[in-house]
PDB file of C-alpha atoms in Angstrom:
ATOM      1  CA  MET H   1     158.884-118.247 132.727  1.00 66.00           C
ATOM      2  CA  THR H   2     156.906-115.125 131.997  1.00 76.00           C
ATOM      3  CA  SER H   3     155.656-113.961 128.644  1.00 87.00           C
ATOM      4  CA  LYS H   4     156.229-110.366 129.717  1.00 93.00           C
ATOM      5  CA  ARG H   5     158.703-108.497 127.569  1.00 95.00           C
ATOM      6  CA  TRP H   6     160.531-106.843 130.462  1.00 97.00           C
ATOM      7  CA  ALA H   7     161.894-108.840 133.427  1.00 97.00           C
ATOM      8  CA  PHE H   8     164.703-107.869 135.819  1.00 97.00           C
ATOM      9  CA  GLU H   9     167.382-109.233 133.490  1.00 97.00           C
ATOM     10  CA  ASP H  10     166.328-106.864 130.686  1.00 97.00           C
ATOM     11  CA  PHE H  11     167.240-103.755 132.655  1.00 98.00           C
ATOM     12  CA  VAL H  12     170.911-103.334 131.857  1.00 97.00           C
ATOM     13  CA  GLU H  13     172.839-100.383 133.231  1.00 98.00           C
ATOM     14  CA  GLY H  14     172.900 -97.557 130.693  1.00 98.00           C
ATOM     15  CA  ARG H  15     169.918 -98.810 128.670  1.00 98.00           C
ATOM     16  CA  SER H  16     167.399 -96.096 127.766  1.00 98.00           C
ATOM     17  CA  ILE H  17     163.707 -96.618 127.078  1.00 98.00           C
ATOM     18  CA  ASP H  18     161.686 -94.166 124.969  1.00 98.00           C
ATOM     19  CA  LEU H  19     158.580 -93.078 126.866  1.00 98.00           C
ATOM     20  CA  GLY H  20     156.578 -91.930 123.826  1.00 98.00           C
ATOM     21  CA  ALA H  21     154.627 -88.674 123.858  1.00 98.00           C
ATOM     22  CA  LYS H  22     151.756 -86.975 125.653  1.00 98.00           C
ATOM     23  CA  ASP H  23     149.861 -83.860 124.546  1.00 98.00           C
ATOM     24  CA  VAL H  24     148.844 -81.846 127.602  1.00 98.00           C
ATOM     25  CA  THR H  25     145.416 -80.225 127.314  1.00 98.00           C
ATOM     26  CA  ALA H  26     143.917 -77.349 129.291  1.00 97.00           C
ATOM     27  CA  ALA H  27     140.877 -79.492 130.086  1.00 97.00           C
ATOM     28  CA  GLU H  28     143.025 -82.238 131.628  1.00 98.00           C
ATOM     29  CA  ILE H  29     145.069 -79.718 133.627  1.00 98.00           C
ATOM     30  CA  ILE H  30     141.917 -78.154 135.070  1.00 97.00           C
ATOM     31  CA  GLU H  31     140.229 -81.510 135.746  1.00 98.00           C
ATOM     32  CA  PHE H  32     143.200 -82.863 137.698  1.00 98.00           C
ATOM     33  CA  ALA H  33     143.702 -79.622 139.617  1.00 98.00           C
ATOM     34  CA  SER H  34     140.019 -79.359 140.518  1.00 98.00           C
ATOM     35  CA  GLU H  35     140.217 -82.716 142.227  1.00 98.00           C
ATOM     36  CA  PHE H  36     143.686 -82.640 143.772  1.00 98.00           C
ATOM     37  CA  ASP H  37     145.495 -79.287 143.583  1.00 98.00           C
ATOM     38  CA  ALA H  38     143.111 -76.336 143.262  1.00 97.00           C
ATOM     39  CA  GLN H  39     145.740 -73.596 143.235  1.00 94.00           C
ATOM     40  CA  PRO H  40     144.747 -70.740 140.890  1.00 91.00           C
ATOM     41  CA  MET H  41     147.647 -71.196 138.448  1.00 91.00           C
ATOM     42  CA  HIS H  42     146.416 -74.741 137.715  1.00 95.00           C
ATOM     43  CA  LEU H  43     142.768 -73.713 137.214  1.00 95.00           C
ATOM     44  CA  ASP H  44     142.776 -70.445 135.343  1.00 92.00           C
ATOM     45  CA  GLU H  45     144.687 -69.077 132.353  1.00 91.00           C
ATOM     46  CA  ALA H  46     144.900 -65.517 133.705  1.00 92.00           C
ATOM     47  CA  ALA H  47     146.034 -66.632 137.161  1.00 88.00           C
ATOM     48  CA  GLY H  48     148.622 -68.890 135.539  1.00 87.00           C
ATOM     49  CA  LYS H  49     149.988 -66.013 133.459  1.00 88.00           C
ATOM     50  CA  ALA H  50     150.224 -63.834 136.580  1.00 86.00           C
ATOM     51  CA  SER H  51     152.083 -66.547 138.537  1.00 81.00           C
ATOM     52  CA  LEU H  52     155.749 -67.542 138.500  1.00 77.00           C
ATOM     53  CA  LEU H  53     154.752 -70.289 136.047  1.00 81.00           C
ATOM     54  CA  GLY H  54     153.694 -67.994 133.221  1.00 86.00           C
ATOM     55  CA  GLY H  55     150.615 -69.818 131.937  1.00 91.00           C
ATOM     56  CA  LEU H  56     147.897 -72.355 132.744  1.00 95.00           C
ATOM     57  CA  SER H  57     150.242 -74.966 134.146  1.00 96.00           C
ATOM     58  CA  ALA H  58     149.816 -78.570 135.230  1.00 97.00           C
ATOM     59  CA  SER H  59     150.045 -79.446 138.903  1.00 97.00           C
ATOM     60  CA  GLY H  60     153.421 -81.042 139.553  1.00 98.00           C
ATOM     61  CA  TRP H  61     151.486 -84.097 140.718  1.00 98.00           C
ATOM     62  CA  HIS H  62     149.631 -84.174 137.412  1.00 98.00           C
ATOM     63  CA  THR H  63     152.994 -84.219 135.643  1.00 98.00           C
ATOM     64  CA  CYS H  64     153.976 -87.174 137.857  1.00 98.00           C
ATOM     65  CA  ALA H  65     150.733 -88.933 136.928  1.00 98.00           C
ATOM     66  CA  MET H  66     151.206 -88.281 133.198  1.00 98.00           C
ATOM     67  CA  PHE H  67     154.770 -89.563 133.524  1.00 98.00           C
ATOM     68  CA  MET H  68     153.459 -92.740 135.173  1.00 98.00           C
ATOM     69  CA  ARG H  69     151.022 -93.266 132.307  1.00 98.00           C
ATOM     70  CA  LEU H  70     153.875 -92.923 129.796  1.00 98.00           C
ATOM     71  CA  MET H  71     155.911 -95.459 131.819  1.00 98.00           C
ATOM     72  CA  CYS H  72     152.945 -97.857 131.890  1.00 98.00           C
ATOM     73  CA  ASP H  73     152.310 -97.639 128.159  1.00 98.00           C
ATOM     74  CA  SER H  74     155.949 -97.837 127.092  1.00 98.00           C
ATOM     75  CA  PHE H  75     157.121-100.770 129.224  1.00 98.00           C
ATOM     76  CA  LEU H  76     155.770-101.128 132.757  1.00 97.00           C
ATOM     77  CA  LEU H  77     152.499-102.907 131.930  1.00 97.00           C
ATOM     78  CA  ASP H  78     154.476-105.421 129.873  1.00 97.00           C
ATOM     79  CA  SER H  79     156.955-106.026 132.678  1.00 97.00           C
ATOM     80  CA  THR H  80     157.313-108.087 135.848  1.00 95.00           C
ATOM     81  CA  SER H  81     157.161-104.919 138.010  1.00 94.00           C
ATOM     82  CA  GLN H  82     156.266-105.441 141.647  1.00 91.00           C
ATOM     83  CA  GLY H  83     156.032-101.738 142.401  1.00 92.00           C
ATOM     84  CA  ALA H  84     158.366 -99.266 144.054  1.00 95.00           C
ATOM     85  CA  PRO H  85     158.954 -98.404 147.715  1.00 95.00           C
ATOM     86  CA  GLY H  86     159.301 -94.705 146.991  1.00 97.00           C
ATOM     87  CA  VAL H  87     161.003 -91.980 145.012  1.00 98.00           C
ATOM     88  CA  ASP H  88     164.539 -90.688 145.543  1.00 97.00           C
ATOM     89  CA  HIS H  89     163.828 -87.263 144.090  1.00 98.00           C
ATOM     90  CA  ILE H  90     161.575 -85.316 141.750  1.00 98.00           C
ATOM     91  CA  LYS H  91     162.558 -82.072 140.026  1.00 98.00           C
ATOM     92  CA  TRP H  92     159.845 -79.924 138.470  1.00 98.00           C
ATOM     93  CA  LYS H  93     162.360 -78.038 136.337  1.00 97.00           C
ATOM     94  CA  LYS H  94     160.072 -75.960 134.112  1.00 97.00           C
ATOM     95  CA  PRO H  95     156.319 -75.364 134.042  1.00 96.00           C
ATOM     96  CA  VAL H  96     154.216 -77.796 131.988  1.00 97.00           C
ATOM     97  CA  ILE H  97     151.796 -75.523 130.121  1.00 96.00           C
ATOM     98  CA  ALA H  98     148.525 -76.279 128.333  1.00 96.00           C
ATOM     99  CA  GLY H  99     149.360 -77.180 124.729  1.00 97.00           C
ATOM    100  CA  ASP H 100     152.767 -78.647 125.573  1.00 98.00           C
ATOM    101  CA  ARG H 101     153.796 -81.958 124.038  1.00 98.00           C
ATOM    102  CA  LEU H 102     155.810 -84.049 126.478  1.00 98.00           C
ATOM    103  CA  THR H 103     158.283 -86.714 125.437  1.00 98.00           C
ATOM    104  CA  GLY H 104     160.687 -88.606 127.606  1.00 97.00           C
ATOM    105  CA  ARG H 105     163.059 -91.387 128.384  1.00 98.00           C
ATOM    106  CA  THR H 106     163.922 -93.638 131.285  1.00 98.00           C
ATOM    107  CA  THR H 107     167.520 -94.723 131.772  1.00 98.00           C
ATOM    108  CA  VAL H 108     168.757 -97.628 133.881  1.00 98.00           C
ATOM    109  CA  VAL H 109     171.187 -96.188 136.418  1.00 98.00           C
ATOM    110  CA  ALA H 110     171.922 -99.319 138.475  1.00 98.00           C
ATOM    111  CA  THR H 111     170.657-102.839 139.098  1.00 98.00           C
ATOM    112  CA  ARG H 112     171.133-105.292 141.936  1.00 97.00           C
ATOM    113  CA  ALA H 113     169.609-108.514 143.231  1.00 94.00           C
ATOM    114  CA  SER H 114     167.458-108.249 146.353  1.00 93.00           C
ATOM    115  CA  LYS H 115     169.211-109.628 149.423  1.00 93.00           C
ATOM    116  CA  SER H 116     165.988-110.574 151.194  1.00 93.00           C
ATOM    117  CA  ARG H 117     163.952-111.852 148.221  1.00 92.00           C
ATOM    118  CA  PRO H 118     165.779-114.149 145.796  1.00 94.00           C
ATOM    119  CA  THR H 119     163.066-113.858 143.121  1.00 95.00           C
ATOM    120  CA  ILE H 120     163.384-110.078 142.869  1.00 96.00           C
ATOM    121  CA  GLY H 121     165.853-107.575 141.471  1.00 97.00           C
ATOM    122  CA  LEU H 122     166.005-103.849 142.090  1.00 98.00           C
ATOM    123  CA  VAL H 123     166.368-101.416 139.211  1.00 98.00           C
ATOM    124  CA  THR H 124     167.226 -97.743 139.760  1.00 98.00           C
ATOM    125  CA  LEU H 125     165.780 -95.612 136.982  1.00 98.00           C
ATOM    126  CA  ARG H 126     166.343 -91.962 136.116  1.00 98.00           C
ATOM    127  CA  SER H 127     163.524 -90.547 134.029  1.00 98.00           C
ATOM    128  CA  GLU H 128     163.198 -87.249 132.206  1.00 98.00           C
ATOM    129  CA  LEU H 129     160.423 -85.447 130.377  1.00 98.00           C
ATOM    130  CA  PHE H 130     160.991 -82.721 127.783  1.00 98.00           C
ATOM    131  CA  ASN H 131     158.645 -80.205 126.164  1.00 98.00           C
ATOM    132  CA  GLN H 132     158.336 -79.440 122.437  1.00 98.00           C
ATOM    133  CA  HIS H 133     161.129 -76.866 122.758  1.00 98.00           C
ATOM    134  CA  GLY H 134     163.543 -79.560 123.947  1.00 98.00           C
ATOM    135  CA  GLU H 135     163.600 -78.161 127.475  1.00 98.00           C
ATOM    136  CA  ALA H 136     163.802 -80.657 130.347  1.00 98.00           C
ATOM    137  CA  VAL H 137     160.676 -80.079 132.450  1.00 98.00           C
ATOM    138  CA  PHE H 138     160.743 -83.056 134.827  1.00 98.00           C
ATOM    139  CA  GLU H 139     163.254 -85.437 136.351  1.00 98.00           C
ATOM    140  CA  LEU H 140     162.620 -88.354 138.664  1.00 98.00           C
ATOM    141  CA  GLU H 141     164.819 -91.061 140.120  1.00 98.00           C
ATOM    142  CA  ASN H 142     163.586 -94.129 141.917  1.00 97.00           C
ATOM    143  CA  THR H 143     164.099 -97.835 142.399  1.00 98.00           C
ATOM    144  CA  VAL H 144     161.565-100.354 141.091  1.00 97.00           C
ATOM    145  CA  MET H 145     161.267-104.038 142.017  1.00 96.00           C
ATOM    146  CA  PHE H 146     161.053-106.519 139.128  1.00 97.00           C
ATOM    147  CA  LEU H 147     160.703-110.291 139.270  1.00 95.00           C
ATOM    148  CA  LYS H 148     163.529-112.225 137.693  1.00 96.00           C
ATOM    149  CA  ARG H 149     162.444-113.945 134.480  1.00 94.00           C
ATOM    150  CA  GLU H 150     162.484-117.465 135.837  1.00 90.00           C
ATOM    151  CA  ALA H 151     160.519-116.484 138.939  1.00 88.00           C
ATOM    152  CA  ALA H 152     157.704-114.723 137.073  1.00 85.00           C
ATOM    153  CA  ALA H 153     154.462-116.584 136.382  1.00 74.00           C
TER     154      ALA H 153
ATOM    155  CA  MET E   1     149.802 -57.172 153.196  1.00 66.00           C
ATOM    156  CA  THR E   2     147.943 -60.343 152.383  1.00 76.00           C
ATOM    157  CA  SER E   3     144.722 -61.570 153.948  1.00 87.00           C
ATOM    158  CA  LYS E   4     145.964 -65.151 153.606  1.00 93.00           C
ATOM    159  CA  ARG E   5     146.288 -66.983 156.878  1.00 95.00           C
ATOM    160  CA  TRP E   6     149.645 -68.565 156.102  1.00 97.00           C
ATOM    161  CA  ALA E   7     152.650 -66.535 154.903  1.00 97.00           C
ATOM    162  CA  PHE E   8     156.351 -67.410 155.138  1.00 97.00           C
ATOM    163  CA  GLU E   9     156.633 -66.004 158.672  1.00 97.00           C
ATOM    164  CA  ASP E  10     153.972 -68.427 159.978  1.00 97.00           C
ATOM    165  CA  PHE E  11     156.061 -71.497 159.203  1.00 98.00           C
ATOM    166  CA  VAL E  12     158.161 -71.842 162.329  1.00 97.00           C
ATOM    167  CA  GLU E  13     160.583 -74.748 162.732  1.00 98.00           C
ATOM    168  CA  GLY E  14     158.914 -77.578 164.619  1.00 98.00           C
ATOM    169  CA  ARG E  15     155.345 -76.406 163.988  1.00 98.00           C
ATOM    170  CA  SER E  16     152.960 -79.195 162.906  1.00 98.00           C
ATOM    171  CA  ILE E  17     149.815 -78.757 160.821  1.00 98.00           C
ATOM    172  CA  ASP E  18     146.944 -81.268 160.955  1.00 98.00           C
ATOM    173  CA  LEU E  19     146.066 -82.421 157.423  1.00 98.00           C
ATOM    174  CA  GLY E  20     142.541 -83.627 158.218  1.00 98.00           C
ATOM    175  CA  ALA E  21     141.221 -86.927 156.879  1.00 98.00           C
ATOM    176  CA  LYS E  22     140.453 -88.685 153.597  1.00 98.00           C
ATOM    177  CA  ASP E  23     138.396 -91.844 153.107  1.00 98.00           C
ATOM    178  CA  VAL E  24     139.831 -93.867 150.231  1.00 98.00           C
ATOM    179  CA  THR E  25     137.210 -95.536 148.062  1.00 98.00           C
ATOM    180  CA  ALA E  26     137.568 -98.435 145.619  1.00 97.00           C
ATOM    181  CA  ALA E  27     135.892 -96.346 142.906  1.00 97.00           C
ATOM    182  CA  GLU E  28     138.443 -93.544 143.259  1.00 98.00           C
ATOM    183  CA  ILE E  29     141.362 -96.003 143.274  1.00 98.00           C
ATOM    184  CA  ILE E  30     140.128 -97.623 140.062  1.00 97.00           C
ATOM    185  CA  GLU E  31     139.326 -94.293 138.370  1.00 98.00           C
ATOM    186  CA  PHE E  32     142.798 -92.856 139.034  1.00 98.00           C
ATOM    187  CA  ALA E  33     144.563 -96.073 138.034  1.00 98.00           C
ATOM    188  CA  SER E  34     142.546 -96.397 134.822  1.00 98.00           C
ATOM    189  CA  GLU E  35     143.809 -93.032 133.690  1.00 98.00           C
ATOM    190  CA  PHE E  36     147.377 -93.019 134.985  1.00 98.00           C
ATOM    191  CA  ASP E  37     148.611 -96.328 136.432  1.00 98.00           C
ATOM    192  CA  ALA E  38     146.743 -99.333 135.036  1.00 96.00           C
ATOM    193  CA  GLN E  39     148.671-102.009 136.914  1.00 94.00           C
ATOM    194  CA  PRO E  40     146.390-104.911 137.929  1.00 91.00           C
ATOM    195  CA  MET E  41     146.746-104.402 141.707  1.00 91.00           C
ATOM    196  CA  HIS E  42     145.301-100.899 141.329  1.00 95.00           C
ATOM    197  CA  LEU E  43     142.343-102.024 139.164  1.00 95.00           C
ATOM    198  CA  ASP E  44     141.124-105.307 140.549  1.00 92.00           C
ATOM    199  CA  GLU E  45     140.443-106.655 144.037  1.00 91.00           C
ATOM    200  CA  ALA E  46     141.622-110.196 143.256  1.00 92.00           C
ATOM    201  CA  ALA E  47     144.815-109.019 141.546  1.00 88.00           C
ATOM    202  CA  GLY E  48     145.496-106.735 144.501  1.00 87.00           C
ATOM    203  CA  LYS E  49     145.092-109.595 146.964  1.00 89.00           C
ATOM    204  CA  ALA E  50     147.471-111.739 144.911  1.00 86.00           C
ATOM    205  CA  SER E  51     150.105-108.973 144.776  1.00 81.00           C
ATOM    206  CA  LEU E  52     152.697-107.904 147.346  1.00 77.00           C
ATOM    207  CA  LEU E  53     150.206-105.195 148.384  1.00 81.00           C
ATOM    208  CA  GLY E  54     147.516-107.545 149.700  1.00 86.00           C
ATOM    209  CA  GLY E  55     144.379-105.786 148.430  1.00 91.00           C
ATOM    210  CA  LEU E  56     142.942-103.306 145.950  1.00 95.00           C
ATOM    211  CA  SER E  57     145.540-100.623 146.550  1.00 96.00           C
ATOM    212  CA  ALA E  58     145.910 -97.038 145.447  1.00 97.00           C
ATOM    213  CA  SER E  59     148.617 -96.124 142.964  1.00 97.00           C
ATOM    214  CA  GLY E  60     151.448 -94.444 144.833  1.00 98.00           C
ATOM    215  CA  TRP E  61     150.813 -91.428 142.619  1.00 98.00           C
ATOM    216  CA  HIS E  62     147.177 -91.419 143.692  1.00 98.00           C
ATOM    217  CA  THR E  63     148.360 -91.301 147.312  1.00 98.00           C
ATOM    218  CA  CYS E  64     150.541 -88.313 146.382  1.00 98.00           C
ATOM    219  CA  ALA E  65     147.531 -86.620 144.770  1.00 98.00           C
ATOM    220  CA  MET E  66     145.288 -87.317 147.794  1.00 98.00           C
ATOM    221  CA  PHE E  67     148.049 -85.944 150.027  1.00 98.00           C
ATOM    222  CA  MET E  68     148.186 -82.778 147.900  1.00 98.00           C
ATOM    223  CA  ARG E  69     144.426 -82.337 148.252  1.00 98.00           C
ATOM    224  CA  LEU E  70     144.737 -82.640 152.040  1.00 98.00           C
ATOM    225  CA  MET E  71     147.536 -80.038 151.990  1.00 98.00           C
ATOM    226  CA  CYS E  72     145.409 -77.702 149.857  1.00 98.00           C
ATOM    227  CA  ASP E  73     142.361 -77.977 152.093  1.00 98.00           C
ATOM    228  CA  SER E  74     144.226 -77.707 155.388  1.00 98.00           C
ATOM    229  CA  PHE E  75     146.494 -74.727 154.638  1.00 98.00           C
ATOM    230  CA  LEU E  76     147.967 -74.374 151.168  1.00 97.00           C
ATOM    231  CA  LEU E  77     144.998 -72.673 149.481  1.00 97.00           C
ATOM    232  CA  ASP E  78     144.931 -70.141 152.323  1.00 97.00           C
ATOM    233  CA  SER E  79     148.655 -69.428 152.017  1.00 97.00           C
ATOM    234  CA  THR E  80     151.072 -67.351 149.967  1.00 95.00           C
ATOM    235  CA  SER E  81     152.534 -70.495 148.345  1.00 94.00           C
ATOM    236  CA  GLN E  82     154.411 -69.955 145.094  1.00 91.00           C
ATOM    237  CA  GLY E  83     154.860 -73.654 144.401  1.00 92.00           C
ATOM    238  CA  ALA E  84     157.732 -76.069 144.886  1.00 95.00           C
ATOM    239  CA  PRO E  85     160.717 -76.879 142.675  1.00 95.00           C
ATOM    240  CA  GLY E  86     160.550 -80.584 143.475  1.00 97.00           C
ATOM    241  CA  VAL E  87     160.454 -83.299 146.094  1.00 98.00           C
ATOM    242  CA  ASP E  88     163.393 -84.500 148.195  1.00 97.00           C
ATOM    243  CA  HIS E  89     161.946 -87.956 148.774  1.00 98.00           C
ATOM    244  CA  ILE E  90     158.745 -89.972 148.901  1.00 98.00           C
ATOM    245  CA  LYS E  91     158.323 -93.207 150.848  1.00 98.00           C
ATOM    246  CA  TRP E  92     155.335 -95.428 150.117  1.00 98.00           C
ATOM    247  CA  LYS E  93     155.700 -97.277 153.401  1.00 97.00           C
ATOM    248  CA  LYS E  94     152.544 -99.428 153.436  1.00 97.00           C
ATOM    249  CA  PRO E  95     149.817-100.109 150.871  1.00 96.00           C
ATOM    250  CA  VAL E  96     146.830 -97.750 150.853  1.00 97.00           C
ATOM    251  CA  ILE E  97     143.847-100.076 150.528  1.00 96.00           C
ATOM    252  CA  ALA E  98     140.228 -99.399 149.529  1.00 96.00           C
ATOM    253  CA  GLY E  99     138.314 -98.520 152.692  1.00 97.00           C
ATOM    254  CA  ASP E 100     141.305 -96.975 154.444  1.00 98.00           C
ATOM    255  CA  ARG E 101     140.905 -93.665 156.228  1.00 98.00           C
ATOM    256  CA  LEU E 102     143.998 -91.501 155.866  1.00 98.00           C
ATOM    257  CA  THR E 103     144.990 -88.799 158.313  1.00 98.00           C
ATOM    258  CA  GLY E 104     148.196 -86.842 158.403  1.00 97.00           C
ATOM    259  CA  ARG E 105     150.367 -83.991 159.460  1.00 98.00           C
ATOM    260  CA  THR E 106     152.959 -81.703 157.966  1.00 98.00           C
ATOM    261  CA  THR E 107     155.865 -80.521 160.107  1.00 98.00           C
ATOM    262  CA  VAL E 108     158.149 -77.570 159.429  1.00 98.00           C
ATOM    263  CA  VAL E 109     161.706 -78.931 159.295  1.00 98.00           C
ATOM    264  CA  ALA E 110     163.582 -75.770 158.329  1.00 98.00           C
ATOM    265  CA  THR E 111     163.038 -72.281 156.963  1.00 98.00           C
ATOM    266  CA  ARG E 112     165.287 -69.779 155.237  1.00 97.00           C
ATOM    267  CA  ALA E 113     165.017 -66.582 153.224  1.00 95.00           C
ATOM    268  CA  SER E 114     165.648 -66.863 149.494  1.00 93.00           C
ATOM    269  CA  LYS E 115     168.991 -65.411 148.500  1.00 93.00           C
ATOM    270  CA  SER E 116     167.905 -64.514 144.983  1.00 93.00           C
ATOM    271  CA  ARG E 117     164.340 -63.317 145.666  1.00 93.00           C
ATOM    272  CA  PRO E 118     163.923 -60.996 148.662  1.00 94.00           C
ATOM    273  CA  THR E 119     160.116 -61.388 148.697  1.00 95.00           C
ATOM    274  CA  ILE E 120     160.266 -65.167 149.133  1.00 96.00           C
ATOM    275  CA  GLY E 121     161.107 -67.619 151.892  1.00 97.00           C
ATOM    276  CA  LEU E 122     161.749 -71.344 151.570  1.00 98.00           C
ATOM    277  CA  VAL E 123     160.055 -73.791 153.918  1.00 98.00           C
ATOM    278  CA  THR E 124     161.138 -77.422 154.142  1.00 98.00           C
ATOM    279  CA  LEU E 125     158.211 -79.621 155.152  1.00 98.00           C
ATOM    280  CA  ARG E 126     158.105 -83.268 156.200  1.00 98.00           C
ATOM    281  CA  SER E 127     154.654 -84.775 155.752  1.00 98.00           C
ATOM    282  CA  GLU E 128     153.230 -88.092 156.869  1.00 98.00           C
ATOM    283  CA  LEU E 129     149.996 -89.979 156.256  1.00 98.00           C
ATOM    284  CA  PHE E 130     148.661 -92.724 158.537  1.00 98.00           C
ATOM    285  CA  ASN E 131     145.903 -95.280 158.087  1.00 98.00           C
ATOM    286  CA  GLN E 132     143.100 -96.066 160.544  1.00 98.00           C
ATOM    287  CA  HIS E 133     145.396 -98.599 162.292  1.00 98.00           C
ATOM    288  CA  GLY E 134     147.885 -95.841 163.092  1.00 98.00           C
ATOM    289  CA  GLU E 135     150.415 -97.203 160.620  1.00 98.00           C
ATOM    290  CA  ALA E 136     152.512 -94.687 158.687  1.00 98.00           C
ATOM    291  CA  VAL E 137     151.743 -95.316 154.997  1.00 98.00           C
ATOM    292  CA  PHE E 138     153.374 -92.325 153.314  1.00 98.00           C
ATOM    293  CA  GLU E 139     156.178 -89.862 153.934  1.00 98.00           C
ATOM    294  CA  LEU E 140     157.285 -86.933 151.804  1.00 98.00           C
ATOM    295  CA  GLU E 141     159.811 -84.174 152.268  1.00 98.00           C
ATOM    296  CA  ASN E 142     160.108 -81.106 150.090  1.00 97.00           C
ATOM    297  CA  THR E 143     160.730 -77.382 150.063  1.00 98.00           C
ATOM    298  CA  VAL E 144     157.953 -74.934 149.226  1.00 97.00           C
ATOM    299  CA  MET E 145     158.286 -71.234 148.319  1.00 96.00           C
ATOM    300  CA  PHE E 146     156.065 -68.791 150.231  1.00 97.00           C
ATOM    301  CA  LEU E 147     155.826 -65.023 149.859  1.00 95.00           C
ATOM    302  CA  LYS E 148     156.718 -63.053 152.943  1.00 96.00           C
ATOM    303  CA  ARG E 149     153.672 -61.403 154.487  1.00 94.00           C
ATOM    304  CA  GLU E 150     154.563 -57.857 153.510  1.00 90.00           C
ATOM    305  CA  ALA E 151     155.334 -58.840 149.932  1.00 88.00           C
ATOM    306  CA  ALA E 152     152.048 -60.676 149.317  1.00 85.00           C
ATOM    307  CA  ALA E 153     149.203 -58.880 147.555  1.00 74.00           C
TER     308      ALA E 153
END
């Protein structure tokens, strides 16, 4: 039996988990982009304003990374997660701009036991992030493997 | 007319682009995970070996970010890219372990003119990364917007 708060059995279809909040800074946007995605609209305020995105905007991959941190802090690090084999889809619905405050939620879409691994269950999650104007900026759906409570150390 | 090497017209169905190579270090794996994905298998050699992943392994989001950097350096920063609205799917097929050398390619799956924006074309790309053993570790498919050559500044 695990002492983790979240095991497979805790992910019930329809349950939503609050992901907390993240303030997005210009410095973080530029730091991430400099290392991984050095397109002008992610590095420079003026270039961002001139682009389709309308301002100094986070790399879509930076938004994914910030989303992962919110997942970690809100439940994943206190769970029996065994990782995920991939992502079903990502939608970058609106630009994430320096100064934005992101909030979000993850909702359990479906659960099923693994056929090949009796200790593991599969949880399909749909996650969304919103900005301070209430606009949905990000959507992701994927399936995560969690140990069943009795199987977890 | 743009001086960029890659505009919409250069993405021809079936064309493959070499993504170059990236050596994955333990320090980079730990640095990324500490900020965005602090699961034990991404922070600690022993925890990684004990996990399903079998070693100190990069966060899947770190692999996405390294992939984006390879895309930027091999063609995207010298293109008329206007960004992407999302990702159709990601597959993290094998762990990416400290010491791995990643190589990859991006292949043009389909192209079409935008119906709503006459200056833009849409290019669907399927990208793959391989490790030094020739194993596919990562696959991603998405659609990127590129300005047509005559429309680009």
